[in-house]
Amino acid sequence: MTAFERDRAACLALYLREPPTPPLEGLRDALYQAWLRLSAEDPDQTAAACGLLREAPWGFCPYSGVPAVQILTAWGDRLPPDVRGLLLSFLREGRSGWLAELEKGACNSFRLLAAASLLGCGLLLEDREAAGRGEEALAWTEAHLEGYDLPAAFLSPFYTGLQLSALAVIRTLPVGDGARDRAARLEALLWRGVLGRFQPGLPLPSGPYARGYTTELAGHFQILSACLLGLLGEEAGFSLQGTLWNDDYVRRILPHGTVENMRCYALYFSAMHYQCREEDLAAWRGRAYPLR
């Protein structure tokens, strides 16, 4: 077990000792919390996760298709029938909203979240149309980025993390080599941009970025910080126990919502199996400082 894995495991254990919190941002937070508790593979945590899902504020949510697909692909056969039914119904009813998201013509996190959700519909509902539209969304994004090089909200401490995690989920789903390969290429492009502006020890990349919130402008731990930990581990130069699980650190920051919510996001988004090109990682490791 690496130092990062020990760090995350210790913080996850502390998180799971506390009872579930009311979802701050609605359905997506209920699903993120449920995913974390199911990942513990413990009967009591599974019961708590099922309680969260039964009481969740179900309705369309552009963010929530991804964790729903993750839960169903990892633990769907072991969930109580009523809970599994809630998740499957959410996918069936949400597909029209994700399809509508693609019609907006935006190259952003919502397109990638919709693509992952629709590919999940194809996998879990045997919905060929949804799967095809999800693959088309990835192809559209790759073609767009060939001309523009950067997606909307690039380097956003929140939205870039959503893009990276959606692509990492697609890459690990049994959805066909074409979609997985395209997701891998897109993820590599994003990581090349993120690593080009990241210095070890700083929770967030340096330089300008699009679409940030007050807490992010202060450089506090955000979703992208968790993604960096997931990719780099201890090489990131900071840790969960040294930030969001450190009382002195927490006293100095303005929470994005609540500290409990930030901890949930940190654990969820640091758990993805991120990948970048080895040459980009080698270039980042060999960079000379100071940068100019």
Short mmCIF file of N, CA, C and O in Angstrom, two decimals, residues 15 24 29 215 220-223 226 240 244-245 249-250 253-269:
data_model
loop_
_atom_site.label_atom_id
_atom_site.label_comp_id
_atom_site.label_asym_id
_atom_site.label_seq_id
_atom_site.Cartn_x
_atom_site.Cartn_y
_atom_site.Cartn_z
N TYR A 15 -14.19 9.15 8.04
CA TYR A 15 -15.43 9.61 7.41
C TYR A 15 -16.58 8.63 7.68
O TYR A 15 -17.71 9.04 7.99
N LEU A 24 -26.06 18.12 0.61
CA LEU A 24 -26.00 19.57 0.48
C LEU A 24 -26.42 20.02 -0.91
O LEU A 24 -27.12 21.02 -1.07
N ASP A 29 -24.93 14.56 -4.23
CA ASP A 29 -24.24 14.33 -2.97
C ASP A 29 -24.71 13.06 -2.28
O ASP A 29 -23.92 12.36 -1.64
N THR A 215 -14.23 30.21 -2.79
CA THR A 215 -13.27 29.37 -2.07
C THR A 215 -12.13 28.93 -2.98
O THR A 215 -10.99 28.79 -2.54
N HIS A 220 -8.01 26.95 -1.93
CA HIS A 220 -8.28 25.86 -1.01
C HIS A 220 -8.42 24.53 -1.76
O HIS A 220 -8.57 24.50 -2.97
N PHE A 221 -8.39 23.45 -1.00
CA PHE A 221 -8.56 22.11 -1.55
C PHE A 221 -9.91 22.02 -2.27
O PHE A 221 -10.94 22.39 -1.72
N GLN A 222 -9.89 21.53 -3.51
CA GLN A 222 -11.10 21.38 -4.29
C GLN A 222 -11.09 20.04 -5.03
O GLN A 222 -10.17 19.24 -4.86
N ILE A 223 -12.08 19.81 -5.88
CA ILE A 223 -12.19 18.54 -6.59
C ILE A 223 -10.92 18.25 -7.38
O ILE A 223 -10.42 17.12 -7.40
N ALA A 226 -8.26 16.64 -5.44
CA ALA A 226 -8.49 15.20 -5.23
C ALA A 226 -8.07 14.41 -6.46
O ALA A 226 -7.50 13.32 -6.34
N LEU A 240 -4.43 14.23 2.27
CA LEU A 240 -5.75 14.45 2.86
C LEU A 240 -5.63 14.76 4.34
O LEU A 240 -6.28 15.67 4.86
N LEU A 244 -7.77 18.59 4.53
CA LEU A 244 -9.16 18.57 4.99
C LEU A 244 -9.38 17.79 6.28
O LEU A 244 -10.42 17.92 6.91
N TRP A 245 -8.41 16.96 6.68
CA TRP A 245 -8.51 16.25 7.95
C TRP A 245 -7.53 16.82 8.99
O TRP A 245 -7.23 16.18 9.97
N TYR A 249 -5.68 23.44 9.30
CA TYR A 249 -5.98 23.78 7.91
C TYR A 249 -7.46 24.16 7.76
O TYR A 249 -7.80 25.16 7.14
N VAL A 250 -8.32 23.35 8.34
CA VAL A 250 -9.76 23.59 8.20
C VAL A 250 -10.15 24.93 8.81
O VAL A 250 -11.01 25.64 8.26
N ILE A 253 -9.67 27.89 6.26
CA ILE A 253 -10.31 27.95 4.94
C ILE A 253 -11.78 28.32 5.05
O ILE A 253 -12.41 28.20 6.11
N LEU A 254 -12.29 28.80 3.94
CA LEU A 254 -13.73 29.03 3.79
C LEU A 254 -14.29 27.81 3.07
O LEU A 254 -13.99 27.60 1.89
N PRO A 255 -15.05 26.96 3.74
CA PRO A 255 -15.48 25.71 3.10
C PRO A 255 -16.33 25.96 1.86
O PRO A 255 -17.10 26.92 1.80
N HIS A 256 -16.15 25.10 0.89
CA HIS A 256 -17.03 25.08 -0.28
C HIS A 256 -18.28 24.30 0.14
O HIS A 256 -18.33 23.08 0.01
N GLY A 257 -19.26 24.99 0.66
CA GLY A 257 -20.42 24.34 1.26
C GLY A 257 -20.14 24.07 2.72
O GLY A 257 -20.24 24.95 3.57
N THR A 258 -19.76 22.85 3.05
CA THR A 258 -19.38 22.48 4.41
C THR A 258 -18.10 21.65 4.35
O THR A 258 -17.77 21.07 3.31
N VAL A 259 -17.40 21.57 5.47
CA VAL A 259 -16.20 20.75 5.52
C VAL A 259 -16.56 19.29 5.26
O VAL A 259 -15.84 18.57 4.54
N GLU A 260 -17.68 18.81 5.82
CA GLU A 260 -18.10 17.42 5.61
C GLU A 260 -18.32 17.14 4.13
O GLU A 260 -17.96 16.08 3.62
N ASN A 261 -18.91 18.12 3.43
CA ASN A 261 -19.17 17.95 2.01
C ASN A 261 -17.85 17.92 1.22
O ASN A 261 -17.67 17.11 0.30
N MET A 262 -16.92 18.81 1.59
CA MET A 262 -15.62 18.81 0.93
C MET A 262 -14.89 17.49 1.15
O MET A 262 -14.21 16.98 0.25
N ARG A 263 -15.00 16.93 2.35
CA ARG A 263 -14.35 15.65 2.62
C ARG A 263 -14.95 14.53 1.78
O ARG A 263 -14.24 13.66 1.27
N CYS A 264 -16.26 14.55 1.63
CA CYS A 264 -16.93 13.56 0.78
C CYS A 264 -16.39 13.66 -0.65
O CYS A 264 -16.03 12.65 -1.28
N TYR A 265 -16.34 14.87 -1.19
CA TYR A 265 -15.84 15.07 -2.54
C TYR A 265 -14.38 14.62 -2.66
O TYR A 265 -13.99 14.01 -3.66
N ALA A 266 -13.57 14.96 -1.65
CA ALA A 266 -12.15 14.59 -1.70
C ALA A 266 -11.98 13.08 -1.77
O ALA A 266 -11.16 12.57 -2.56
N LEU A 267 -12.73 12.34 -0.97
CA LEU A 267 -12.62 10.88 -0.97
C LEU A 267 -13.16 10.27 -2.25
O LEU A 267 -12.58 9.33 -2.80
N TYR A 268 -14.27 10.80 -2.75
CA TYR A 268 -14.88 10.26 -3.96
C TYR A 268 -14.00 10.50 -5.18
O TYR A 268 -13.67 9.57 -5.93
N PHE A 269 -13.57 11.74 -5.39
CA PHE A 269 -12.83 12.06 -6.61
C PHE A 269 -11.38 11.60 -6.58
O PHE A 269 -10.75 11.49 -7.63
#
